[in-house]
Amino acid sequence: MRLIKFSASLIFTLVLIFVLNNRWVVGGQGVPPLGKFLDPFHGFWNNAAPASADDMEISLGGISRPITVSFDSLLIPHIFAENDEDLYFAQGYVTAMHRLWQMEFQTHAAAGRISEILGAWAKRT
């Protein structure tokens, strides 16, 4: 039984390696090898902004008192404000700051224009 489980795991692993390291054609469009594309050291994720835990100072309109936003080592924001209105404003700003791509994508999706971002293969036929 142990040999069967090991063999199944080995075969699954080898098939997964083969699938993720080869280029596939989907709907006439070439899809890059997903294993190389998702590689955190050399692929797409390497382009991500560094997760720095630096404090930031941003000048915004709409706040009445100074606000301090500091990030811990896990990039969790800690927001300190002198009143609730400014606190909620800063919390919304920090949340949106990390979700700009999502807001952009959702506006395109609502308008039916996802193919402007993803390309012609995303059009409905």
PDB file of C-alpha atoms in Angstrom:
ATOM      1  CA  MET A   1       0.000   0.000   0.000  1.00  0.00           C
ATOM      2  CA  ARG A   2       2.847   2.390   0.823  1.00  0.00           C
ATOM      3  CA  LEU A   3       4.404   1.672  -2.561  1.00  0.00           C
ATOM      4  CA  ILE A   4       1.140   2.504  -4.328  1.00  0.00           C
ATOM      5  CA  LYS A   5       0.792   5.826  -2.475  1.00  0.00           C
ATOM      6  CA  PHE A   6       4.422   6.686  -3.183  1.00  0.00           C
ATOM      7  CA  SER A   7       4.077   5.773  -6.876  1.00  0.00           C
ATOM      8  CA  ALA A   8       0.881   7.808  -7.237  1.00  0.00           C
ATOM      9  CA  SER A   9       2.514  10.815  -5.551  1.00  0.00           C
ATOM     10  CA  LEU A  10       5.607  10.493  -7.725  1.00  0.00           C
ATOM     11  CA  ILE A  11       3.589  10.238 -10.945  1.00  0.00           C
ATOM     12  CA  PHE A  12       1.409  13.199  -9.927  1.00  0.00           C
ATOM     13  CA  THR A  13       4.502  15.275  -9.122  1.00  0.00           C
ATOM     14  CA  LEU A  14       6.181  14.442 -12.435  1.00  0.00           C
ATOM     15  CA  VAL A  15       3.013  15.243 -14.409  1.00  0.00           C
ATOM     16  CA  LEU A  16       2.646  18.533 -12.531  1.00  0.00           C
ATOM     17  CA  ILE A  17       6.269  19.462 -13.258  1.00  0.00           C
ATOM     18  CA  PHE A  18       5.755  18.651 -16.947  1.00  0.00           C
ATOM     19  CA  VAL A  19       2.506  20.633 -17.179  1.00  0.00           C
ATOM     20  CA  LEU A  20       3.869  23.694 -15.361  1.00  0.00           C
ATOM     21  CA  ASN A  21       7.147  23.836 -17.295  1.00  0.00           C
ATOM     22  CA  ASN A  22       5.733  23.704 -20.823  1.00  0.00           C
ATOM     23  CA  ARG A  23       4.068  26.323 -22.982  1.00  0.00           C
ATOM     24  CA  TRP A  24       0.460  25.553 -23.853  1.00  0.00           C
ATOM     25  CA  VAL A  25      -1.767  26.979 -26.596  1.00  0.00           C
ATOM     26  CA  VAL A  26      -5.257  27.890 -25.424  1.00  0.00           C
ATOM     27  CA  GLY A  27      -7.728  29.290 -27.936  1.00  0.00           C
ATOM     28  CA  GLY A  28      -4.985  30.102 -30.423  1.00  0.00           C
ATOM     29  CA  GLN A  29      -3.045  32.122 -27.859  1.00  0.00           C
ATOM     30  CA  GLY A  30       0.172  30.890 -26.282  1.00  0.00           C
ATOM     31  CA  VAL A  31       0.156  30.675 -22.504  1.00  0.00           C
ATOM     32  CA  PRO A  32       3.572  30.975 -20.856  1.00  0.00           C
ATOM     33  CA  PRO A  33       4.826  28.073 -18.765  1.00  0.00           C
ATOM     34  CA  LEU A  34       2.948  28.687 -15.528  1.00  0.00           C
ATOM     35  CA  GLY A  35       5.679  27.196 -13.374  1.00  0.00           C
ATOM     36  CA  LYS A  36       8.182  29.728 -14.691  1.00  0.00           C
ATOM     37  CA  PHE A  37       5.587  32.506 -14.692  1.00  0.00           C
ATOM     38  CA  LEU A  38       4.638  31.964 -11.026  1.00  0.00           C
ATOM     39  CA  ASP A  39       8.203  31.409  -9.833  1.00  0.00           C
ATOM     40  CA  PRO A  40       8.624  33.801  -6.865  1.00  0.00           C
ATOM     41  CA  PHE A  41      12.314  34.405  -7.598  1.00  0.00           C
ATOM     42  CA  HIS A  42      12.405  34.808 -11.391  1.00  0.00           C
ATOM     43  CA  GLY A  43       8.783  35.036 -12.551  1.00  0.00           C
ATOM     44  CA  PHE A  44       5.893  37.453 -12.336  1.00  0.00           C
ATOM     45  CA  TRP A  45       5.954  37.756  -8.548  1.00  0.00           C
ATOM     46  CA  ASN A  46       9.498  39.078  -8.756  1.00  0.00           C
ATOM     47  CA  ASN A  47       7.966  42.293 -10.176  1.00  0.00           C
ATOM     48  CA  ALA A  48       5.918  42.921  -7.044  1.00  0.00           C
ATOM     49  CA  ALA A  49       6.685  45.958  -4.960  1.00  0.00           C
ATOM     50  CA  PRO A  50       8.880  45.131  -2.005  1.00  0.00           C
ATOM     51  CA  ALA A  51       6.963  44.573   1.192  1.00  0.00           C
ATOM     52  CA  SER A  52       8.727  47.217   3.181  1.00  0.00           C
ATOM     53  CA  ALA A  53       7.717  47.945   6.724  1.00  0.00           C
ATOM     54  CA  ASP A  54       8.707  51.603   6.530  1.00  0.00           C
ATOM     55  CA  ASP A  55       6.544  54.295   8.031  1.00  0.00           C
ATOM     56  CA  MET A  56       5.108  56.721   5.552  1.00  0.00           C
ATOM     57  CA  GLU A  57       4.143  60.344   5.560  1.00  0.00           C
ATOM     58  CA  ILE A  58       1.525  61.362   3.038  1.00  0.00           C
ATOM     59  CA  SER A  59      -0.152  64.725   2.758  1.00  0.00           C
ATOM     60  CA  LEU A  60      -3.865  64.315   2.063  1.00  0.00           C
ATOM     61  CA  GLY A  61      -6.722  66.735   1.811  1.00  0.00           C
ATOM     62  CA  GLY A  62      -9.805  65.986   3.871  1.00  0.00           C
ATOM     63  CA  ILE A  63      -8.177  65.355   7.230  1.00  0.00           C
ATOM     64  CA  SER A  64      -8.304  67.773  10.128  1.00  0.00           C
ATOM     65  CA  ARG A  65      -5.525  66.480  12.421  1.00  0.00           C
ATOM     66  CA  PRO A  66      -2.230  64.646  11.845  1.00  0.00           C
ATOM     67  CA  ILE A  67      -2.392  60.880  11.258  1.00  0.00           C
ATOM     68  CA  THR A  68       0.406  58.370  11.759  1.00  0.00           C
ATOM     69  CA  VAL A  69       0.460  55.114   9.798  1.00  0.00           C
ATOM     70  CA  SER A  70       3.139  52.591  10.634  1.00  0.00           C
ATOM     71  CA  PHE A  71       3.557  49.090   9.240  1.00  0.00           C
ATOM     72  CA  ASP A  72       4.868  46.162  11.237  1.00  0.00           C
ATOM     73  CA  SER A  73       7.068  43.378   9.853  1.00  0.00           C
ATOM     74  CA  LEU A  74       4.027  41.613   8.337  1.00  0.00           C
ATOM     75  CA  LEU A  75       2.946  44.818   6.535  1.00  0.00           C
ATOM     76  CA  ILE A  76      -0.041  45.225   8.860  1.00  0.00           C
ATOM     77  CA  PRO A  77      -0.906  48.917   9.155  1.00  0.00           C
ATOM     78  CA  HIS A  78      -1.259  50.540  12.563  1.00  0.00           C
ATOM     79  CA  ILE A  79      -3.156  53.800  12.235  1.00  0.00           C
ATOM     80  CA  PHE A  80      -3.145  56.454  14.935  1.00  0.00           C
ATOM     81  CA  ALA A  81      -5.462  59.452  14.621  1.00  0.00           C
ATOM     82  CA  GLU A  82      -6.899  62.024  16.980  1.00  0.00           C
ATOM     83  CA  ASN A  83     -10.509  61.596  15.847  1.00  0.00           C
ATOM     84  CA  ASP A  84     -12.669  58.876  14.326  1.00  0.00           C
ATOM     85  CA  GLU A  85     -13.316  60.653  11.032  1.00  0.00           C
ATOM     86  CA  ASP A  86      -9.611  60.954  10.238  1.00  0.00           C
ATOM     87  CA  LEU A  87      -9.028  57.382  11.395  1.00  0.00           C
ATOM     88  CA  TYR A  88     -11.647  56.009   8.998  1.00  0.00           C
ATOM     89  CA  PHE A  89     -10.304  58.161   6.177  1.00  0.00           C
ATOM     90  CA  ALA A  90      -6.772  56.846   6.715  1.00  0.00           C
ATOM     91  CA  GLN A  91      -7.999  53.262   6.984  1.00  0.00           C
ATOM     92  CA  GLY A  92      -9.786  53.607   3.640  1.00  0.00           C
ATOM     93  CA  TYR A  93      -6.702  55.149   2.066  1.00  0.00           C
ATOM     94  CA  VAL A  94      -4.374  52.399   3.298  1.00  0.00           C
ATOM     95  CA  THR A  95      -6.803  49.683   2.176  1.00  0.00           C
ATOM     96  CA  ALA A  96      -7.184  51.242  -1.272  1.00  0.00           C
ATOM     97  CA  MET A  97      -3.433  51.721  -1.588  1.00  0.00           C
ATOM     98  CA  HIS A  98      -2.984  47.935  -1.624  1.00  0.00           C
ATOM     99  CA  ARG A  99      -5.989  47.279  -3.871  1.00  0.00           C
ATOM    100  CA  LEU A 100      -5.541  49.693  -6.767  1.00  0.00           C
ATOM    101  CA  TRP A 101      -5.181  46.855  -9.280  1.00  0.00           C
ATOM    102  CA  GLN A 102      -8.449  45.328  -8.066  1.00  0.00           C
ATOM    103  CA  MET A 103     -10.358  48.593  -8.338  1.00  0.00           C
ATOM    104  CA  GLU A 104      -9.028  49.135 -11.861  1.00  0.00           C
ATOM    105  CA  PHE A 105      -9.883  45.588 -12.908  1.00  0.00           C
ATOM    106  CA  GLN A 106     -13.416  45.772 -11.466  1.00  0.00           C
ATOM    107  CA  THR A 107     -14.221  48.984 -13.323  1.00  0.00           C
ATOM    108  CA  HIS A 108     -13.161  47.310 -16.567  1.00  0.00           C
ATOM    109  CA  ALA A 109     -15.190  44.186 -15.696  1.00  0.00           C
ATOM    110  CA  ALA A 110     -18.318  46.227 -14.951  1.00  0.00           C
ATOM    111  CA  ALA A 111     -17.994  48.002 -18.293  1.00  0.00           C
ATOM    112  CA  GLY A 112     -17.316  44.755 -20.176  1.00  0.00           C
ATOM    113  CA  ARG A 113     -13.792  45.856 -21.132  1.00  0.00           C
ATOM    114  CA  ILE A 114     -11.598  43.182 -19.507  1.00  0.00           C
ATOM    115  CA  SER A 115      -9.993  42.451 -22.881  1.00  0.00           C
ATOM    116  CA  GLU A 116      -8.275  45.857 -22.664  1.00  0.00           C
ATOM    117  CA  ILE A 117      -6.218  44.424 -19.802  1.00  0.00           C
ATOM    118  CA  LEU A 118      -6.064  40.702 -20.594  1.00  0.00           C
ATOM    119  CA  GLY A 119      -5.982  40.866 -24.380  1.00  0.00           C
ATOM    120  CA  ALA A 120      -8.206  39.719 -27.220  1.00  0.00           C
ATOM    121  CA  TRP A 121      -8.510  36.146 -25.934  1.00  0.00           C
ATOM    122  CA  ALA A 122     -10.659  37.423 -23.035  1.00  0.00           C
ATOM    123  CA  LYS A 123     -13.439  38.533 -25.400  1.00  0.00           C
ATOM    124  CA  ARG A 124     -16.628  36.503 -25.374  1.00  0.00           C
ATOM    125  CA  THR A 125     -17.436  34.717 -28.592  1.00  0.00           C
TER     126      THR A 125
END
